[in-house]
Tab-separated table of C-alpha atoms and ligand atoms in Angstrom:
chain	number	residue	atom	x	y	z
A	1	UNK	CA	93.738	86.439	86.070
A	2	UNK	CA	95.228	83.645	88.185
A	3	UNK	CA	92.997	82.110	90.851
A	4	UNK	CA	94.095	80.614	94.147
A	5	UNK	CA	92.592	79.965	97.557
A	6	UNK	CA	95.550	78.741	99.595
A	7	UNK	CA	99.328	78.893	99.730
A	8	UNK	CA	99.835	75.719	97.691
A	9	UNK	CA	97.619	77.028	94.889
A	10	UNK	CA	99.408	80.375	95.016
A	11	UNK	CA	102.809	78.757	94.492
A	12	UNK	CA	101.346	76.660	91.669
A	13	UNK	CA	99.686	79.668	90.017
A	14	UNK	CA	102.961	81.598	90.119
A	15	UNK	CA	105.466	78.833	89.521
A	16	UNK	CA	107.536	81.025	87.197
A	17	UNK	CA	108.719	84.620	87.521
A	18	UNK	CA	106.984	85.508	84.257
A	19	UNK	CA	103.587	84.476	85.644
A	20	UNK	CA	104.128	86.631	88.731
A	21	UNK	CA	105.111	89.623	86.586
A	22	UNK	CA	102.059	89.111	84.363
A	23	UNK	CA	99.806	89.098	87.433
A	24	UNK	CA	101.348	92.295	88.799
A	25	UNK	CA	100.787	93.964	85.401
A	26	UNK	CA	97.118	92.984	85.448
A	27	UNK	CA	96.587	94.255	88.986
A	28	UNK	CA	98.588	97.446	88.559
A	29	UNK	CA	97.824	98.473	84.988
A	30	UNK	CA	94.545	96.704	84.137
A	31	UNK	CA	95.928	96.095	80.622
A	32	UNK	CA	96.927	99.750	80.098
A	33	UNK	CA	100.611	100.306	80.961
A	34	UNK	CA	101.560	103.843	81.942
A	35	UNK	CA	104.902	105.528	82.492
A	36	UNK	CA	105.877	105.658	86.188
A	37	UNK	CA	108.074	108.701	85.519
A	38	UNK	CA	105.594	111.070	83.834
A	39	UNK	CA	102.284	109.092	84.019
A	40	UNK	CA	101.940	109.183	80.222
A	41	UNK	CA	99.916	106.251	78.872
A	42	UNK	CA	101.431	105.847	75.419
A	43	UNK	CA	104.181	103.276	75.832
A	44	UNK	CA	106.116	100.749	73.762
A	45	UNK	CA	106.563	97.202	74.938
A	46	UNK	CA	109.874	95.479	74.242
A	47	UNK	CA	109.887	91.978	72.807
A	48	UNK	CA	110.879	90.333	76.099
A	49	UNK	CA	107.523	91.412	77.573
A	50	UNK	CA	109.218	93.005	80.599
A	51	UNK	CA	110.734	96.281	79.483
A	52	UNK	CA	108.695	99.291	78.344
A	53	UNK	CA	109.562	102.701	76.936
A	54	UNK	CA	107.548	105.875	77.397
A	55	UNK	CA	106.493	107.656	74.178
A	56	UNK	CA	106.622	110.999	75.947
A	57	UNK	CA	109.668	111.167	78.251
A	58	UNK	CA	111.428	108.268	76.428
A	59	UNK	CA	112.476	106.665	79.703
A	60	UNK	CA	112.491	102.910	80.072
A	61	UNK	CA	110.672	101.080	82.839
A	62	UNK	CA	109.353	97.742	84.036
A	63	UNK	CA	106.166	97.045	85.975
A	64	UNK	CA	108.041	97.226	89.288
A	65	UNK	CA	109.419	100.760	88.814
A	66	UNK	CA	107.784	103.116	91.331
A	67	UNK	CA	106.553	100.234	93.491
A	68	UNK	CA	107.721	98.661	96.731
A	69	UNK	CA	109.366	95.961	94.574
A	70	UNK	CA	111.658	98.379	92.744
A	71	UNK	CA	115.393	97.696	93.124
A	72	UNK	CA	114.659	94.457	94.933
A	73	UNK	CA	116.787	91.484	93.951
A	74	UNK	CA	114.203	89.191	95.526
A	75	UNK	CA	112.121	87.391	92.874
A	76	UNK	CA	108.523	88.553	92.709
A	77	UNK	CA	107.455	84.982	93.466
A	78	UNK	CA	109.039	85.252	96.928
A	79	UNK	CA	107.367	88.611	97.478
A	80	UNK	CA	104.048	86.984	96.578
A	81	UNK	CA	104.511	84.306	99.232
A	82	UNK	CA	105.436	87.004	101.768
A	83	UNK	CA	102.284	88.959	100.850
A	84	UNK	CA	100.199	85.847	101.288
A	85	UNK	CA	101.715	85.139	104.704
A	86	UNK	CA	101.419	88.693	106.051
A	87	UNK	CA	97.837	89.091	104.852
A	88	UNK	CA	96.465	85.672	105.783
A	89	UNK	CA	98.141	84.769	109.073
A	90	UNK	CA	95.952	86.127	111.839
A	91	UNK	CA	98.857	87.161	114.012
A	92	UNK	CA	101.223	88.084	111.194
A	93	UNK	CA	104.678	86.653	110.649
A	94	UNK	CA	108.069	87.480	112.132
A	95	UNK	CA	111.066	88.371	109.995
A	96	UNK	CA	112.857	85.291	111.366
A	97	UNK	CA	110.033	82.978	110.302
A	98	UNK	CA	109.675	84.634	106.901
A	99	UNK	CA	113.430	84.360	106.286
A	100	UNK	CA	113.192	80.585	106.785
A	101	UNK	CA	109.975	80.209	104.796
A	102	UNK	CA	111.224	81.912	101.637
A	103	UNK	CA	114.982	81.415	101.960
A	104	UNK	CA	116.316	84.937	102.473
A	105	UNK	CA	118.361	86.514	105.269
A	106	UNK	CA	116.479	87.854	108.271
A	107	UNK	CA	117.559	91.386	107.376
A	108	UNK	CA	116.005	90.989	103.922
A	109	UNK	CA	112.859	89.482	105.430
A	110	UNK	CA	112.599	92.407	107.834
A	111	UNK	CA	112.899	94.828	104.929
A	112	UNK	CA	110.264	92.951	102.897
A	113	UNK	CA	107.801	93.040	105.793
A	114	UNK	CA	108.280	96.757	106.328
A	115	UNK	CA	107.791	97.486	102.642
A	116	UNK	CA	104.606	95.435	102.678
A	117	UNK	CA	103.322	97.416	105.658
A	118	UNK	CA	103.974	100.575	103.651
A	119	UNK	CA	101.815	99.171	100.842
A	120	UNK	CA	99.074	98.342	103.324
A	121	UNK	CA	99.142	101.880	104.666
A	122	UNK	CA	99.112	103.772	101.392
A	123	UNK	CA	95.475	103.945	100.479
A	124	UNK	CA	93.466	101.545	102.487
A	125	UNK	CA	90.654	102.551	104.759
A	126	UNK	CA	90.843	106.320	104.940
A	127	UNK	CA	87.104	106.820	105.212
A	128	UNK	CA	85.778	108.198	108.497
A	129	UNK	CA	83.816	105.877	110.774
A	130	UNK	CA	80.089	106.343	111.407
A	131	UNK	CA	76.967	104.950	113.128
A	132	UNK	CA	78.077	103.394	116.427
A	133	UNK	CA	81.793	103.679	117.145
A	134	UNK	CA	83.590	102.146	120.122
A	135	UNK	CA	86.628	104.072	121.296
A	136	UNK	CA	89.265	102.963	123.757
A	137	UNK	CA	92.945	103.385	124.385
A	138	UNK	CA	95.593	100.934	125.459
A	139	UNK	CA	99.324	100.721	126.023
A	140	UNK	CA	101.799	98.650	124.064
A	141	UNK	CA	104.930	97.527	125.867
A	142	UNK	CA	105.529	97.060	129.573
A	143	UNK	CA	103.799	94.352	131.579
A	144	UNK	CA	100.442	93.172	130.290
A	145	UNK	CA	99.747	90.804	133.162
A	146	UNK	CA	97.829	93.289	135.214
A	147	UNK	CA	96.050	94.943	132.319
A	148	UNK	CA	92.529	94.230	133.472
A	149	UNK	CA	93.324	95.374	136.980
A	150	UNK	CA	95.085	98.520	135.881
A	151	UNK	CA	92.195	99.254	133.574
A	152	UNK	CA	89.850	99.147	136.548
A	153	UNK	CA	92.087	101.500	138.429
A	154	UNK	CA	92.324	103.986	135.637
A	155	UNK	CA	93.620	107.460	136.175
A	156	UNK	CA	96.203	105.810	138.401
A	157	UNK	CA	99.077	103.636	137.215
A	158	UNK	CA	97.268	101.948	134.333
A	159	UNK	CA	97.329	104.947	132.105
A	160	UNK	CA	100.483	106.660	133.192
A	161	UNK	CA	103.346	104.167	132.866
A	162	UNK	CA	106.100	105.892	130.976
A	163	UNK	CA	107.597	102.758	129.438
A	164	UNK	CA	104.423	102.109	127.482
A	165	UNK	CA	103.285	103.644	124.221
A	166	UNK	CA	99.639	104.774	124.126
A	167	UNK	CA	97.471	103.594	121.254
A	168	UNK	CA	93.977	104.854	120.447
A	169	UNK	CA	91.550	102.482	118.747
A	170	UNK	CA	88.231	103.315	117.072
A	171	UNK	CA	85.922	100.700	115.658
A	172	UNK	CA	82.628	101.063	113.855
A	173	UNK	CA	80.297	98.257	114.944
A	174	UNK	CA	79.963	95.874	111.989
A	175	UNK	CA	82.442	98.142	110.178
A	176	UNK	CA	86.083	99.076	109.969
A	177	UNK	CA	88.698	99.752	112.590
A	178	UNK	CA	91.378	102.428	112.900
A	179	UNK	CA	94.208	102.494	115.416
A	180	UNK	CA	96.837	105.131	116.032
A	181	UNK	CA	99.911	105.592	118.129
A	182	UNK	CA	99.329	108.795	120.136
A	183	UNK	CA	101.718	111.103	121.974
A	184	UNK	CA	99.665	110.999	125.152
A	185	UNK	CA	96.101	110.372	126.294
A	186	UNK	CA	95.248	113.962	127.143
A	187	UNK	CA	91.801	115.212	126.230
A	188	UNK	CA	93.056	117.486	123.448
A	189	UNK	CA	95.021	114.686	121.774
A	190	UNK	CA	92.236	112.113	121.898
A	191	UNK	CA	89.511	114.575	120.888
A	192	UNK	CA	91.426	115.558	117.756
A	193	UNK	CA	91.839	111.934	116.677
A	194	UNK	CA	88.169	111.188	117.306
A	195	UNK	CA	86.974	114.282	115.443
A	196	UNK	CA	89.285	113.531	112.496
A	197	UNK	CA	88.061	109.969	112.203
A	198	UNK	CA	84.415	109.793	113.246
A	199	UNK	CA	81.540	111.426	111.345
A	200	UNK	CA	79.784	114.140	113.386
A	201	UNK	CA	76.525	113.006	114.941
A	202	UNK	CA	77.611	109.358	115.276
A	203	UNK	CA	77.122	107.490	118.546
A	204	UNK	CA	80.341	106.863	120.428
A	205	UNK	CA	80.901	104.392	123.255
A	206	UNK	CA	83.801	104.738	125.654
A	207	UNK	CA	84.577	104.023	129.261
A	208	UNK	CA	84.488	106.797	131.859
A	209	UNK	CA	88.082	107.979	131.320
A	210	UNK	CA	88.100	111.747	131.765
A	211	UNK	CA	89.796	112.488	128.427
A	212	UNK	CA	86.613	111.371	126.632
A	213	UNK	CA	84.446	113.867	128.434
A	214	UNK	CA	82.848	116.716	126.483
A	215	UNK	CA	82.761	114.684	123.261
A	216	UNK	CA	78.983	114.728	123.798
A	217	UNK	CA	78.996	118.229	122.333
A	218	UNK	CA	79.600	116.634	118.914
A	219	UNK	CA	78.484	113.024	119.303
A	220	UNK	CA	75.869	111.000	121.099
A	221	UNK	CA	78.146	109.774	123.850
A	222	UNK	CA	77.420	106.745	125.978
A	223	UNK	CA	79.941	105.374	128.447
A	224	UNK	CA	80.322	102.580	130.928
A	225	UNK	CA	82.043	102.725	134.297
A	226	UNK	CA	84.865	100.195	134.344
A	227	UNK	CA	85.893	101.511	137.744
A	228	UNK	CA	82.583	100.241	139.082
A	229	UNK	CA	83.212	96.834	137.429
A	230	UNK	CA	80.656	97.595	134.776
A	231	UNK	CA	81.474	96.146	131.335
A	232	UNK	CA	78.218	95.912	129.441
A	233	UNK	CA	75.028	97.917	129.824
A	234	UNK	CA	72.597	97.032	127.070
A	235	UNK	CA	74.114	98.153	123.786
A	236	UNK	CA	76.746	100.125	125.604
A	237	UNK	CA	80.149	98.461	125.812
A	238	UNK	CA	83.645	98.649	124.376
A	239	UNK	CA	84.135	94.885	124.014
A	240	UNK	CA	84.766	94.969	120.262
A	241	UNK	CA	87.673	97.368	120.459
A	242	UNK	CA	89.030	95.603	123.551
A	243	UNK	CA	88.888	92.331	121.610
A	244	UNK	CA	90.971	93.899	118.869
A	245	UNK	CA	93.502	95.183	121.398
A	246	UNK	CA	93.924	91.747	122.905
A	247	UNK	CA	94.498	90.266	119.417
A	248	UNK	CA	96.994	93.031	118.705
A	249	UNK	CA	98.891	92.323	121.902
A	250	UNK	CA	98.925	88.583	121.313
A	251	UNK	CA	100.289	89.309	117.849
A	252	UNK	CA	103.027	91.537	119.197
A	253	UNK	CA	103.988	89.327	122.131
A	254	UNK	CA	103.634	86.022	120.320
A	255	UNK	CA	105.193	86.862	116.990
A	256	UNK	CA	107.394	89.889	117.399
A	257	UNK	CA	108.295	89.523	121.093
A	258	UNK	CA	109.407	93.110	121.136
A	259	UNK	CA	108.285	96.155	119.184
A	260	UNK	CA	110.231	99.363	119.445
A	261	UNK	CA	107.981	102.423	119.895
A	262	UNK	CA	109.036	103.902	116.548
A	263	UNK	CA	107.734	100.830	114.705
A	264	UNK	CA	104.419	100.525	116.530
A	265	UNK	CA	102.559	102.463	113.833
A	266	UNK	CA	103.522	99.886	111.232
A	267	UNK	CA	102.306	96.963	113.326
A	268	UNK	CA	99.045	98.791	113.909
A	269	UNK	CA	98.647	99.201	110.171
A	270	UNK	CA	99.237	95.490	109.592
A	271	UNK	CA	96.802	94.398	112.275
A	272	UNK	CA	94.046	96.833	111.299
A	273	UNK	CA	94.400	95.746	107.648
A	274	UNK	CA	93.864	92.117	108.591
A	275	UNK	CA	90.903	93.024	110.781
A	276	UNK	CA	89.333	95.201	108.104
A	277	UNK	CA	89.661	92.522	105.440
A	278	UNK	CA	88.647	89.548	107.567
A	279	UNK	CA	85.523	88.934	105.447
A	280	UNK	CA	87.527	88.901	102.216
A	281	UNK	CA	88.895	85.786	100.529
A	282	UNK	CA	92.645	85.105	100.766
A	283	UNK	CA	92.919	86.021	97.111
A	284	UNK	CA	91.125	89.374	97.442
A	285	UNK	CA	93.245	90.337	100.429
A	286	UNK	CA	96.387	89.427	98.516
A	287	UNK	CA	95.353	91.421	95.445
A	288	UNK	CA	94.282	94.396	97.536
A	289	UNK	CA	97.773	94.672	98.973
A	290	UNK	CA	99.289	94.191	95.536
A	291	UNK	CA	97.051	96.930	94.193
A	292	UNK	CA	98.554	99.315	96.793
A	293	UNK	CA	102.159	98.525	95.896
A	294	UNK	CA	102.938	101.995	94.547
A	295	UNK	CA	105.541	103.943	96.461
A	296	UNK	CA	108.879	102.835	97.797
A	297	UNK	CA	110.953	103.191	100.896
A	298	UNK	CA	114.699	102.649	101.128
A	299	UNK	CA	116.480	100.720	103.825
A	300	UNK	CA	118.039	103.976	105.011
A	301	UNK	CA	114.620	105.629	105.379
A	302	UNK	CA	113.378	102.635	107.310
A	303	UNK	CA	116.092	102.537	109.926
A	304	UNK	CA	116.136	106.318	110.434
B	401	ZN	ZN1	107.221	109.055	80.710
């Protein structure tokens, strides 16, 4: 398997299309090709090393069939660079920047980035959180300037602006993070998300927002009173999740400038993936995304 630890080494390791295809085969099939149509594992390899035929359904396929790369005219080598950039840049990369970096149109770059976010979403990090979990919600869109102030004055304008999209974040201390776009911040909505994603009996830390009340029937619940300018009380704080939110917002404002509400979920996925793999090497993060490349989404599906 090819080794690399930076972008230069990646481009050297995959300086031909054949090397990129070979790497994808190793990551996806682990040396045992299977048919993407019927999942049968007896296959015939054609002499060119690219085309395969299934012994069962007799259909032909390549390693990209059934993946996010299927039907793409973009060389796999360019996809690899895009994967490297989206997984290693702390704030992500815009479609405009990617289009310049790999020499494609912005529309193509936009499509590549959305397909990569789909791959990130597919299987990663579905396990529920446990131990001590910080929970907080924020709003994406609208003015961020007065965030701290509005947060202090919660239950007033900070949490009710209609132009903003609410996002709920949950982070296990020294563990993984999850973040979701939510319809609203009503108790019922937030409780369901918490219950679905945090192991019963864990300790949760929130602020005093009324929608978090009554979670102490299921969890050990500790909260701090932001309205009384309290931010840390011993072990009790929500600074980790707030730190993630500020990174997320810098990413959105700095790189994407504008995110339409319907795409917020995808940017959350990208940012939580980077956060959850921050201890990994560049190579592991790259291969993890590649490993999740099954599944495809058409341009039509994306824009609808
Ligand atoms: Zn088959």
